[in-house]
Amino acid sequence: MQRMGILSREDTHLINSVITSSIVLLAITVASVYLYRDDKYAILALGGLVFLVRGSWRVWMLPAIYLAYVIAIPRDVNELNFPVFFHPLTFMPVFLVMIILLFADRVLYRFNTPRSVIRSDYVGTIIAAFISWTILIYLYGMSVGNSTRYLFFEISIISMYLSYYYWRSLFRHKGHIVAWNWLILGAGVIAGVELFWYIFLTFTDIMGFILLRTLNRQPMITLISVPLSLTFILTRKTIWTKLLGTGLLLITLMHTFLSQQRSIWLGVAIVGFIYFTLFLFRKGYTAKKLLVWSLVMLMIAASFYGMLVLGAWILKTDLTTLLTRWEDVKSLSDSSFQMRIFDLNKAIHDVGDNWFLGLGGGKLTNWIHTGWNFYYFDISYGMAYFKGGIPLLFLMTLVYIGALTKTFTLYIRSKDTISQLLGITYTSTLFGVLFVSIFNTGLLFYRHIIVWMLIIASTTVLLEQQKTKSGVSTQL
């Protein structure tokens, strides 16, 4: 899979044509955003993107910058006045340019993946079916007069599933899969430091932070950054790089704690449990390993309790204060839990007999407890049923179930350490994503979908590379 070719006059003409076309498309898109939203930053965005296209002929650069932008830039404002920089409507124009640049690079270097390397990609087929049904329900939503504003907003996020095919093509073409994982880890660490900095600037006492919940929609990235930091440590060979990895792990764990989101806490705990279990038994099961596994689980439970006791002593409070929100969950009196149950029941009632098509894309749901209309409620699975009926719910879930079969296969079949550890990382992450999405819209309307598609595409290509003797060594 070597790249071939020398730049000829025709190649140079092709490059210039692609660059010019990209800039024209960017100009039209950004001008439209500027006119529609009167957003002065649109011009600045145009300048930055033109620089990327014109001044940086690197097929990896734009997706790398956008990926870091997705992970490290805050999304929502809350009572703490956290800043907002990321906007979901940026995806489609950037994605269009990413495709153009990748296509031009493939043509320029006359790249072609040998058919003997490509296996049947059933996850790609499932995603195609999911996207096809999504198109249908959004056409249906338009026909019944659902909110046009939110309809296009939703499309811009769900279309991130298309990035699976982009990442798969990019990895087949360029390789360097491990480097992209380290980029995710680096951006995740930056997001953790960023949250810590905002909290440091906002709160004057620790108890204020504990009792007042913070929210900036970033912490879901810890579901991948925590296991990736473990993989980084396990693949280092010097004490200094292992210490660096330990520091990265501590930052990602700090990010998890500071999130103040119970679903993230539980999700990361599930990720850690699966990662440790798969790693310990990666070479088979023995009674000794099972004993070690049991002892480590007990040590972790004891350590967690000890940290709670120590925290209560330092803060001069008792455990009931630290566990207030958990007590609410235990008694089913937690307002957040009750709202989700209410919203799910209401959605099922509203859908009624429309279980096959749902209520269509762009359909708003009324939050009776606030009196506001929203395009979502915080349950991915209920949201899929509400918008697109049982088929959308089934296909959305099947994407990740199919991906799990691939990541676990990568874990089982890999002969080299890094591929096996990535298999462990991806498997534990996807389990965490499926769990946490019970409590948010992470499978439909979160920007981290582009990250999940990257790791699924990584798995696909790594499995393909195992069919060739030199694939792993040259393309990782």
CSV table of C-alpha atoms in Angstrom, one decimal:
chain,number,residue,atom,x,y,z
A,1,MET,CA,0.0,0.0,0.0
A,2,GLN,CA,2.7,2.4,-1.0
A,3,ARG,CA,1.8,5.8,-2.3
A,4,MET,CA,3.1,6.5,-5.8
A,5,GLY,CA,3.4,9.3,-8.2
A,6,ILE,CA,5.4,12.5,-8.9
A,7,LEU,CA,3.7,15.8,-9.1
A,8,SER,CA,3.0,16.5,-12.7
A,9,ARG,CA,1.4,19.6,-14.3
A,10,GLU,CA,-2.0,17.8,-14.2
A,11,ASP,CA,-1.5,17.0,-10.5
A,12,THR,CA,-0.7,20.6,-9.7
A,13,HIS,CA,-3.7,21.8,-11.7
A,14,LEU,CA,-5.8,19.3,-9.7
A,15,ILE,CA,-4.5,20.6,-6.4
A,16,ASN,CA,-5.2,24.2,-7.3
A,17,SER,CA,-8.7,23.3,-8.5
A,18,VAL,CA,-9.5,21.5,-5.3
A,19,ILE,CA,-8.1,24.4,-3.2
A,20,THR,CA,-10.1,27.0,-5.1
A,21,SER,CA,-13.3,24.9,-4.9
A,22,SER,CA,-12.9,24.4,-1.2
A,23,ILE,CA,-12.3,28.1,-0.5
A,24,VAL,CA,-15.4,29.0,-2.6
A,25,LEU,CA,-17.5,26.5,-0.7
A,26,LEU,CA,-16.2,27.8,2.6
A,27,ALA,CA,-16.9,31.3,1.6
A,28,ILE,CA,-20.5,30.5,0.7
A,29,THR,CA,-21.1,28.5,3.9
A,30,VAL,CA,-19.6,31.0,6.2
A,31,ALA,CA,-21.3,34.0,4.5
A,32,SER,CA,-24.6,32.2,4.9
A,33,VAL,CA,-23.9,31.7,8.6
A,34,TYR,CA,-23.0,35.3,8.9
A,35,LEU,CA,-26.1,36.6,7.2
A,36,TYR,CA,-28.4,34.2,9.1
A,37,ARG,CA,-27.0,34.6,12.6
A,38,ASP,CA,-25.3,37.9,12.3
A,39,ASP,CA,-22.2,36.3,13.9
A,40,LYS,CA,-19.1,38.5,13.6
A,41,TYR,CA,-16.9,35.5,14.4
A,42,ALA,CA,-17.9,33.9,11.1
A,43,ILE,CA,-15.4,36.0,9.2
A,44,LEU,CA,-12.7,35.0,11.6
A,45,ALA,CA,-13.7,31.3,11.1
A,46,LEU,CA,-13.5,31.8,7.3
A,47,GLY,CA,-10.0,33.2,7.6
A,48,GLY,CA,-8.8,30.3,9.8
A,49,LEU,CA,-10.3,27.7,7.5
A,50,VAL,CA,-8.9,29.4,4.3
A,51,PHE,CA,-5.5,29.2,6.0
A,52,LEU,CA,-5.9,25.5,6.7
A,53,VAL,CA,-6.9,24.8,3.1
A,54,ARG,CA,-4.6,27.2,1.3
A,55,GLY,CA,-1.6,27.3,3.5
A,56,SER,CA,-1.4,23.8,5.0
A,57,TRP,CA,-1.6,21.1,2.4
A,58,ARG,CA,-1.8,18.3,5.0
A,59,VAL,CA,-4.7,15.9,4.7
A,60,TRP,CA,-4.5,15.1,8.4
A,61,MET,CA,-4.4,18.7,9.7
A,62,LEU,CA,-8.0,19.9,9.4
A,63,PRO,CA,-9.5,16.7,11.0
A,64,ALA,CA,-6.9,16.8,13.7
A,65,ILE,CA,-7.7,20.4,14.6
A,66,TYR,CA,-11.4,19.8,14.4
A,67,LEU,CA,-11.2,16.7,16.6
A,68,ALA,CA,-9.2,18.7,19.2
A,69,TYR,CA,-11.8,21.5,18.9
A,70,VAL,CA,-14.7,19.0,19.5
A,71,ILE,CA,-13.0,17.5,22.6
A,72,ALA,CA,-11.4,20.5,24.3
A,73,ILE,CA,-13.8,23.4,23.7
A,74,PRO,CA,-16.7,23.9,26.1
A,75,ARG,CA,-20.3,23.6,24.8
A,76,ASP,CA,-22.9,24.9,27.3
A,77,VAL,CA,-23.3,27.8,29.7
A,78,ASN,CA,-24.7,27.2,33.1
A,79,GLU,CA,-25.1,29.3,36.3
A,80,LEU,CA,-21.3,29.5,36.5
A,81,ASN,CA,-21.1,31.3,33.2
A,82,PHE,CA,-18.7,28.9,31.5
A,83,PRO,CA,-17.9,30.1,28.1
A,84,VAL,CA,-19.3,28.7,24.9
A,85,PHE,CA,-17.1,28.2,21.8
A,86,PHE,CA,-18.1,25.0,20.1
A,87,HIS,CA,-21.1,25.0,17.8
A,88,PRO,CA,-22.6,21.8,16.2
A,89,LEU,CA,-23.3,23.6,12.9
A,90,THR,CA,-19.6,23.7,12.3
A,91,PHE,CA,-19.4,20.0,11.5
A,92,MET,CA,-21.0,19.9,8.0
A,93,PRO,CA,-18.9,22.6,6.3
A,94,VAL,CA,-15.7,21.3,8.0
A,95,PHE,CA,-16.5,17.7,7.1
A,96,LEU,CA,-17.1,18.7,3.5
A,97,VAL,CA,-13.6,20.2,3.3
A,98,MET,CA,-12.1,17.2,5.0
A,99,ILE,CA,-13.7,14.9,2.3
A,100,ILE,CA,-12.4,17.1,-0.5
A,101,LEU,CA,-8.9,17.1,0.8
A,102,LEU,CA,-8.8,13.4,1.4
A,103,PHE,CA,-10.2,12.6,-2.0
A,104,ALA,CA,-7.7,14.9,-3.6
A,105,ASP,CA,-4.8,13.3,-1.7
A,106,ARG,CA,-5.9,9.8,-2.7
A,107,VAL,CA,-6.1,10.8,-6.4
A,108,LEU,CA,-2.8,12.7,-6.2
A,109,TYR,CA,-0.9,9.7,-4.9
A,110,ARG,CA,-3.0,7.1,-6.8
A,111,PHE,CA,-3.8,5.3,-3.6
A,112,ASN,CA,-5.8,2.1,-3.8
A,113,THR,CA,-6.4,-0.4,-1.0
A,114,PRO,CA,-5.9,-4.0,-2.2
A,115,ARG,CA,-9.2,-5.9,-2.1
A,116,SER,CA,-7.5,-8.8,-0.4
A,117,VAL,CA,-7.0,-6.5,2.7
A,118,ILE,CA,-10.7,-5.3,3.0
A,119,ARG,CA,-13.0,-7.6,4.9
A,120,SER,CA,-16.8,-7.4,4.9
A,121,ASP,CA,-17.5,-4.4,7.1
A,122,TYR,CA,-20.9,-5.2,8.7
A,123,VAL,CA,-20.6,-2.1,11.0
A,124,GLY,CA,-20.3,0.1,8.0
A,125,THR,CA,-23.4,-1.5,6.6
A,126,ILE,CA,-25.3,-1.0,9.8
A,127,ILE,CA,-24.3,2.7,9.9
A,128,ALA,CA,-25.5,3.0,6.3
A,129,ALA,CA,-28.9,1.6,7.3
A,130,PHE,CA,-29.0,3.9,10.4
A,131,ILE,CA,-28.3,6.9,8.2
A,132,SER,CA,-30.8,5.9,5.6
A,133,TRP,CA,-33.6,5.6,8.2
A,134,THR,CA,-32.5,8.9,9.7
A,135,ILE,CA,-32.9,10.6,6.3
A,136,LEU,CA,-36.4,9.1,6.1
A,137,ILE,CA,-37.6,10.3,9.5
A,138,TYR,CA,-36.2,13.8,8.8
A,139,LEU,CA,-38.1,13.9,5.5
A,140,TYR,CA,-41.1,12.7,7.5
A,141,GLY,CA,-40.5,15.5,10.1
A,142,MET,CA,-40.4,18.1,7.3
A,143,SER,CA,-43.7,16.8,5.8
A,144,VAL,CA,-45.6,17.0,9.1
A,145,GLY,CA,-44.3,20.5,9.9
A,146,ASN,CA,-41.8,19.8,12.7
A,147,SER,CA,-39.4,22.6,13.8
A,148,THR,CA,-37.2,23.5,10.9
A,149,ARG,CA,-34.7,25.2,13.1
A,150,TYR,CA,-34.1,22.2,15.3
A,151,LEU,CA,-34.5,19.7,12.4
A,152,PHE,CA,-31.3,21.1,10.8
A,153,PHE,CA,-29.6,21.3,14.2
A,154,GLU,CA,-30.2,17.7,14.8
A,155,ILE,CA,-29.1,16.6,11.3
A,156,SER,CA,-25.8,18.4,11.8
A,157,ILE,CA,-25.1,16.2,14.9
A,158,ILE,CA,-26.4,12.9,13.7
A,159,SER,CA,-24.5,13.3,10.4
A,160,MET,CA,-21.4,12.8,12.5
A,161,TYR,CA,-22.1,9.1,12.0
A,162,LEU,CA,-20.9,9.7,8.4
A,163,SER,CA,-17.4,10.4,9.8
A,164,TYR,CA,-17.0,6.6,10.3
A,165,TYR,CA,-16.5,6.3,6.5
A,166,TYR,CA,-14.1,9.2,6.5
A,167,TRP,CA,-11.9,7.8,9.4
A,168,ARG,CA,-11.9,4.4,7.8
A,169,SER,CA,-10.7,5.8,4.5
A,170,LEU,CA,-8.1,8.0,6.1
A,171,PHE,CA,-6.7,5.2,8.2
A,172,ARG,CA,-6.5,2.9,5.2
A,173,HIS,CA,-4.8,5.6,3.3
A,174,LYS,CA,-2.5,7.1,5.9
A,175,GLY,CA,-2.4,4.7,8.8
A,176,HIS,CA,-0.9,6.3,12.0
A,177,ILE,CA,-3.9,5.0,14.1
A,178,VAL,CA,-1.9,5.1,17.4
A,179,ALA,CA,-1.0,8.8,16.8
A,180,TRP,CA,-4.7,9.7,16.5
A,181,ASN,CA,-5.4,8.0,19.8
A,182,TRP,CA,-2.7,10.0,21.5
A,183,LEU,CA,-4.3,13.1,20.0
A,184,ILE,CA,-7.6,12.2,21.6
A,185,LEU,CA,-5.8,11.6,24.9
A,186,GLY,CA,-4.0,14.9,24.7
A,187,ALA,CA,-7.2,16.9,23.9
A,188,GLY,CA,-9.0,15.0,26.7
A,189,VAL,CA,-6.3,16.0,29.2
A,190,ILE,CA,-6.6,19.6,28.0
A,191,ALA,CA,-10.3,19.5,28.6
A,192,GLY,CA,-9.7,18.2,32.2
A,193,VAL,CA,-7.2,21.0,32.9
A,194,GLU,CA,-9.6,23.5,31.4
A,195,LEU,CA,-12.4,22.4,33.7
A,196,PHE,CA,-10.2,22.6,36.7
A,197,TRP,CA,-9.1,26.1,35.8
A,198,TYR,CA,-12.7,27.3,35.4
A,199,ILE,CA,-13.7,25.8,38.8
A,200,PHE,CA,-10.6,27.4,40.4
A,201,LEU,CA,-11.6,30.8,39.1
A,202,THR,CA,-15.2,30.4,40.2
A,203,PHE,CA,-15.3,28.9,43.7
A,204,THR,CA,-13.7,30.3,46.8
A,205,ASP,CA,-14.3,27.2,49.0
A,206,ILE,CA,-14.4,23.5,48.5
A,207,MET,CA,-17.8,23.0,50.0
A,208,GLY,CA,-19.3,25.4,47.5
A,209,PHE,CA,-18.0,23.3,44.7
A,210,ILE,CA,-19.4,20.1,46.2
A,211,LEU,CA,-22.8,21.5,46.8
A,212,LEU,CA,-23.2,23.5,43.6
A,213,ARG,CA,-23.0,21.3,40.5
A,214,THR,CA,-20.9,22.3,37.5
A,215,LEU,CA,-21.7,21.5,33.9
A,216,ASN,CA,-19.9,22.1,30.6
A,217,ARG,CA,-20.8,19.0,28.6
A,218,GLN,CA,-17.1,18.0,28.4
A,219,PRO,CA,-16.7,15.0,30.8
A,220,MET,CA,-18.0,12.3,28.5
A,221,ILE,CA,-14.5,12.3,26.8
A,222,THR,CA,-13.2,10.7,30.0
A,223,LEU,CA,-14.8,7.4,28.9
A,224,ILE,CA,-11.9,7.2,26.3
A,225,SER,CA,-9.2,9.4,27.9
A,226,VAL,CA,-9.1,7.3,31.1
A,227,PRO,CA,-8.4,3.9,29.4
A,228,LEU,CA,-6.2,5.6,26.8
A,229,SER,CA,-4.0,7.0,29.6
A,230,LEU,CA,-3.8,3.4,31.0
A,231,THR,CA,-2.8,2.2,27.6
A,232,PHE,CA,-0.2,4.9,27.3
A,233,ILE,CA,1.4,3.8,30.6
A,234,LEU,CA,1.4,0.2,29.7
A,235,THR,CA,3.2,0.8,26.3
A,236,ARG,CA,6.0,3.0,27.8
A,237,LYS,CA,9.4,1.6,28.3
A,238,THR,CA,11.1,4.2,30.4
A,239,ILE,CA,10.4,5.4,33.9
A,240,TRP,CA,10.0,9.0,32.9
A,241,THR,CA,7.4,8.3,30.2
A,242,LYS,CA,5.5,6.0,32.6
A,243,LEU,CA,5.5,8.8,35.2
A,244,LEU,CA,4.2,11.1,32.4
A,245,GLY,CA,1.4,8.6,31.7
A,246,THR,CA,0.6,8.4,35.4
A,247,GLY,CA,0.2,12.2,35.5
A,248,LEU,CA,-2.1,12.0,32.5
A,249,LEU,CA,-4.2,9.4,34.2
A,250,LEU,CA,-4.5,11.5,37.4
A,251,ILE,CA,-5.7,14.5,35.3
A,252,THR,CA,-8.3,12.4,33.5
A,253,LEU,CA,-9.5,10.9,36.8
A,254,MET,CA,-9.6,14.5,38.3
A,255,HIS,CA,-11.7,15.5,35.2
A,256,THR,CA,-14.1,12.6,36.0
A,257,PHE,CA,-14.5,13.7,39.7
A,258,LEU,CA,-14.9,17.4,38.9
A,259,SER,CA,-17.6,16.6,36.4
A,260,GLN,CA,-20.1,16.3,39.2
A,261,GLN,CA,-22.0,13.9,37.0
A,262,ARG,CA,-22.9,10.6,38.6
A,263,SER,CA,-23.5,8.8,35.3
A,264,ILE,CA,-19.9,9.7,34.3
A,265,TRP,CA,-18.6,8.5,37.6
A,266,LEU,CA,-20.4,5.1,37.2
A,267,GLY,CA,-19.4,5.0,33.5
A,268,VAL,CA,-15.7,5.5,34.2
A,269,ALA,CA,-16.0,2.9,37.0
A,270,ILE,CA,-17.4,0.4,34.4
A,271,VAL,CA,-14.7,1.3,31.9
A,272,GLY,CA,-12.0,0.7,34.5
A,273,PHE,CA,-13.6,-2.6,35.6
A,274,ILE,CA,-13.7,-3.9,32.1
A,275,TYR,CA,-10.2,-2.6,31.2
A,276,PHE,CA,-8.6,-4.3,34.2
A,277,THR,CA,-10.6,-7.5,33.7
A,278,LEU,CA,-9.7,-7.9,30.0
A,279,PHE,CA,-6.1,-6.9,30.7
A,280,LEU,CA,-5.6,-9.4,33.5
A,281,PHE,CA,-7.1,-12.3,31.6
A,282,ARG,CA,-5.6,-11.4,28.2
A,283,LYS,CA,-3.4,-14.5,28.2
A,284,GLY,CA,-6.1,-16.9,29.6
A,285,TYR,CA,-7.8,-17.7,32.8
A,286,THR,CA,-6.2,-19.3,35.9
A,287,ALA,CA,-7.2,-19.7,39.5
A,288,LYS,CA,-4.3,-17.4,40.5
A,289,LYS,CA,-5.5,-14.6,38.2
A,290,LEU,CA,-9.0,-14.9,39.5
A,291,LEU,CA,-7.7,-14.6,43.0
A,292,VAL,CA,-5.7,-11.5,42.0
A,293,TRP,CA,-8.8,-10.0,40.3
A,294,SER,CA,-10.9,-10.5,43.5
A,295,LEU,CA,-8.3,-9.0,45.7
A,296,VAL,CA,-7.9,-5.9,43.5
A,297,MET,CA,-11.6,-5.4,43.4
A,298,LEU,CA,-11.7,-5.4,47.2
A,299,MET,CA,-8.8,-3.0,47.4
A,300,ILE,CA,-10.5,-0.6,45.0
A,301,ALA,CA,-13.7,-0.7,47.0
A,302,ALA,CA,-11.7,-0.1,50.3
A,303,SER,CA,-9.7,2.7,48.7
A,304,PHE,CA,-12.9,4.4,47.5
A,305,TYR,CA,-14.4,4.3,50.9
A,306,GLY,CA,-11.2,5.5,52.4
A,307,MET,CA,-11.1,8.5,50.1
A,308,LEU,CA,-14.6,9.4,51.1
A,309,VAL,CA,-13.7,9.2,54.8
A,310,LEU,CA,-10.6,11.3,54.2
A,311,GLY,CA,-12.5,13.8,52.2
A,312,ALA,CA,-15.1,14.2,54.9
A,313,TRP,CA,-12.4,14.6,57.5
A,314,ILE,CA,-10.5,17.3,55.5
A,315,LEU,CA,-13.7,19.2,54.7
A,316,LYS,CA,-14.9,18.9,58.4
A,317,THR,CA,-18.2,17.3,57.3
A,318,ASP,CA,-19.8,13.9,57.3
A,319,LEU,CA,-20.3,11.2,54.7
A,320,THR,CA,-24.0,12.0,54.4
A,321,THR,CA,-23.2,15.5,53.0
A,322,LEU,CA,-20.8,14.0,50.4
A,323,LEU,CA,-23.3,11.3,49.4
A,324,THR,CA,-26.4,13.5,49.4
A,325,ARG,CA,-27.1,13.0,45.7
A,326,TRP,CA,-26.6,9.3,46.0
A,327,GLU,CA,-29.1,9.1,48.9
A,328,ASP,CA,-31.6,10.8,46.6
A,329,VAL,CA,-31.1,8.2,43.9
A,330,LYS,CA,-31.4,5.4,46.4
A,331,SER,CA,-34.8,6.7,47.7
A,332,LEU,CA,-35.9,7.5,44.1
A,333,SER,CA,-36.5,11.1,45.2
A,334,ASP,CA,-33.7,12.6,43.0
A,335,SER,CA,-35.2,15.3,40.8
A,336,SER,CA,-32.9,14.5,37.9
A,337,PHE,CA,-33.9,10.8,38.0
A,338,GLN,CA,-37.6,11.6,38.3
A,339,MET,CA,-37.4,14.0,35.3
A,340,ARG,CA,-35.9,11.4,33.1
A,341,ILE,CA,-38.5,8.8,34.0
A,342,PHE,CA,-41.3,11.4,33.5
A,343,ASP,CA,-39.9,12.5,30.1
A,344,LEU,CA,-39.5,8.8,28.9
A,345,ASN,CA,-43.1,8.0,29.9
A,346,LYS,CA,-44.4,11.1,28.2
A,347,ALA,CA,-42.4,10.3,25.0
A,348,ILE,CA,-43.8,6.8,24.9
A,349,HIS,CA,-47.3,8.2,25.4
A,350,ASP,CA,-46.9,10.9,22.7
A,351,VAL,CA,-45.6,8.4,20.2
A,352,GLY,CA,-48.6,6.2,20.8
A,353,ASP,CA,-49.4,4.1,17.7
A,354,ASN,CA,-46.6,5.8,15.6
A,355,TRP,CA,-44.1,3.2,16.9
A,356,PHE,CA,-42.7,2.5,13.5
A,357,LEU,CA,-41.9,6.1,12.3
A,358,GLY,CA,-41.9,7.9,15.6
A,359,LEU,CA,-42.8,11.6,15.5
A,360,GLY,CA,-40.1,12.6,13.0
A,361,GLY,CA,-37.0,14.6,13.1
A,362,GLY,CA,-37.3,18.1,14.6
A,363,LYS,CA,-40.2,17.1,16.8
A,364,LEU,CA,-40.1,19.1,20.1
A,365,THR,CA,-41.1,17.7,23.5
A,366,ASN,CA,-42.6,19.8,26.2
A,367,TRP,CA,-40.8,19.7,29.6
A,368,ILE,CA,-43.8,20.2,31.8
A,369,HIS,CA,-41.6,20.7,34.9
A,370,THR,CA,-40.1,23.8,33.2
A,371,GLY,CA,-42.8,24.8,30.7
A,372,TRP,CA,-40.2,24.9,27.8
A,373,ASN,CA,-40.1,23.0,24.6
A,374,PHE,CA,-36.9,21.1,23.7
A,375,TYR,CA,-35.7,19.0,20.8
A,376,TYR,CA,-34.4,16.4,23.2
A,377,PHE,CA,-34.6,14.8,26.6
A,378,ASP,CA,-31.8,13.1,28.4
A,379,ILE,CA,-32.2,9.5,27.4
A,380,SER,CA,-30.6,8.4,24.1
A,381,TYR,CA,-32.7,5.3,23.7
A,382,GLY,CA,-36.0,7.0,24.5
A,383,MET,CA,-34.9,9.9,22.2
A,384,ALA,CA,-34.3,7.5,19.3
A,385,TYR,CA,-37.7,5.9,19.8
A,386,PHE,CA,-39.4,9.4,20.1
A,387,LYS,CA,-37.8,10.7,16.9
A,388,GLY,CA,-37.6,7.6,14.7
A,389,GLY,CA,-39.6,4.7,16.2
A,390,ILE,CA,-38.4,1.2,17.0
A,391,PRO,CA,-36.2,1.0,13.8
A,392,LEU,CA,-34.1,4.0,14.7
A,393,LEU,CA,-33.7,2.7,18.3
A,394,PHE,CA,-32.8,-0.7,17.0
A,395,LEU,CA,-30.3,0.5,14.4
A,396,MET,CA,-28.6,3.0,16.7
A,397,THR,CA,-28.1,0.4,19.4
A,398,LEU,CA,-27.0,-2.2,16.8
A,399,VAL,CA,-24.2,0.1,15.6
A,400,TYR,CA,-22.5,0.0,19.0
A,401,ILE,CA,-23.3,-3.7,19.6
A,402,GLY,CA,-21.7,-4.5,16.2
A,403,ALA,CA,-18.7,-2.3,17.1
A,404,LEU,CA,-18.3,-4.1,20.4
A,405,THR,CA,-18.1,-7.5,18.5
A,406,LYS,CA,-15.2,-5.9,16.5
A,407,THR,CA,-13.3,-4.4,19.3
A,408,PHE,CA,-13.5,-7.6,21.3
A,409,THR,CA,-12.4,-9.6,18.2
A,410,LEU,CA,-9.4,-7.2,18.0
A,411,TYR,CA,-8.6,-7.9,21.6
A,412,ILE,CA,-8.8,-11.7,21.1
A,413,ARG,CA,-6.9,-11.9,17.8
A,414,SER,CA,-4.2,-9.3,18.2
A,415,LYS,CA,-0.6,-10.6,18.3
A,416,ASP,CA,1.1,-7.3,19.1
A,417,THR,CA,0.7,-5.5,22.5
A,418,ILE,CA,-0.5,-2.1,21.2
A,419,SER,CA,-3.3,-3.5,19.1
A,420,GLN,CA,-4.5,-5.7,21.9
A,421,LEU,CA,-4.4,-2.8,24.4
A,422,LEU,CA,-6.4,-0.7,21.9
A,423,GLY,CA,-8.9,-3.5,21.7
A,424,ILE,CA,-9.2,-3.4,25.5
A,425,THR,CA,-9.5,0.4,25.4
A,426,TYR,CA,-12.2,0.5,22.7
A,427,THR,CA,-14.2,-2.3,24.3
A,428,SER,CA,-14.3,-0.7,27.7
A,429,THR,CA,-15.1,2.7,26.2
A,430,LEU,CA,-18.0,1.5,24.2
A,431,PHE,CA,-19.5,-0.3,27.2
A,432,GLY,CA,-19.2,3.0,29.1
A,433,VAL,CA,-20.8,5.0,26.3
A,434,LEU,CA,-23.8,2.6,26.1
A,435,PHE,CA,-24.3,2.9,29.8
A,436,VAL,CA,-23.9,6.7,30.2
A,437,SER,CA,-26.2,7.3,27.2
A,438,ILE,CA,-29.1,6.0,29.4
A,439,PHE,CA,-28.8,9.4,31.1
A,440,ASN,CA,-28.0,11.7,28.2
A,441,THR,CA,-28.3,12.0,24.4
A,442,GLY,CA,-24.7,10.8,23.8
A,443,LEU,CA,-25.7,8.4,21.0
A,444,LEU,CA,-27.7,11.0,19.0
A,445,PHE,CA,-27.0,14.6,19.8
A,446,TYR,CA,-23.5,14.8,21.4
A,447,ARG,CA,-20.5,16.0,19.4
A,448,HIS,CA,-18.4,13.1,20.8
A,449,ILE,CA,-20.1,10.8,18.2
A,450,ILE,CA,-17.2,11.8,15.9
A,451,VAL,CA,-14.8,10.3,18.5
A,452,TRP,CA,-16.8,7.1,18.8
A,453,MET,CA,-16.8,6.8,15.0
A,454,LEU,CA,-13.0,7.2,15.0
A,455,ILE,CA,-12.4,4.4,17.4
A,456,ILE,CA,-14.8,2.1,15.6
A,457,ALA,CA,-13.1,2.8,12.3
A,458,SER,CA,-9.7,2.3,13.9
A,459,THR,CA,-10.9,-1.2,14.9
A,460,THR,CA,-12.1,-2.0,11.4
A,461,VAL,CA,-8.8,-1.0,9.8
A,462,LEU,CA,-6.6,-2.7,12.5
A,463,LEU,CA,-8.5,-6.0,11.8
A,464,GLU,CA,-8.0,-5.5,8.1
A,465,GLN,CA,-4.3,-5.0,8.6
A,466,GLN,CA,-4.0,-8.3,10.4
A,467,LYS,CA,-4.5,-10.0,7.1
A,468,THR,CA,-1.1,-8.8,5.9
A,469,LYS,CA,2.2,-9.6,7.5
A,470,SER,CA,3.5,-6.0,7.2
A,471,GLY,CA,0.2,-4.2,7.9
A,472,VAL,CA,0.5,-3.7,11.6
A,473,SER,CA,4.2,-2.6,11.5
A,474,THR,CA,3.7,-0.1,8.7
A,475,GLN,CA,0.3,1.4,9.4
A,476,LEU,CA,-0.1,1.7,13.2
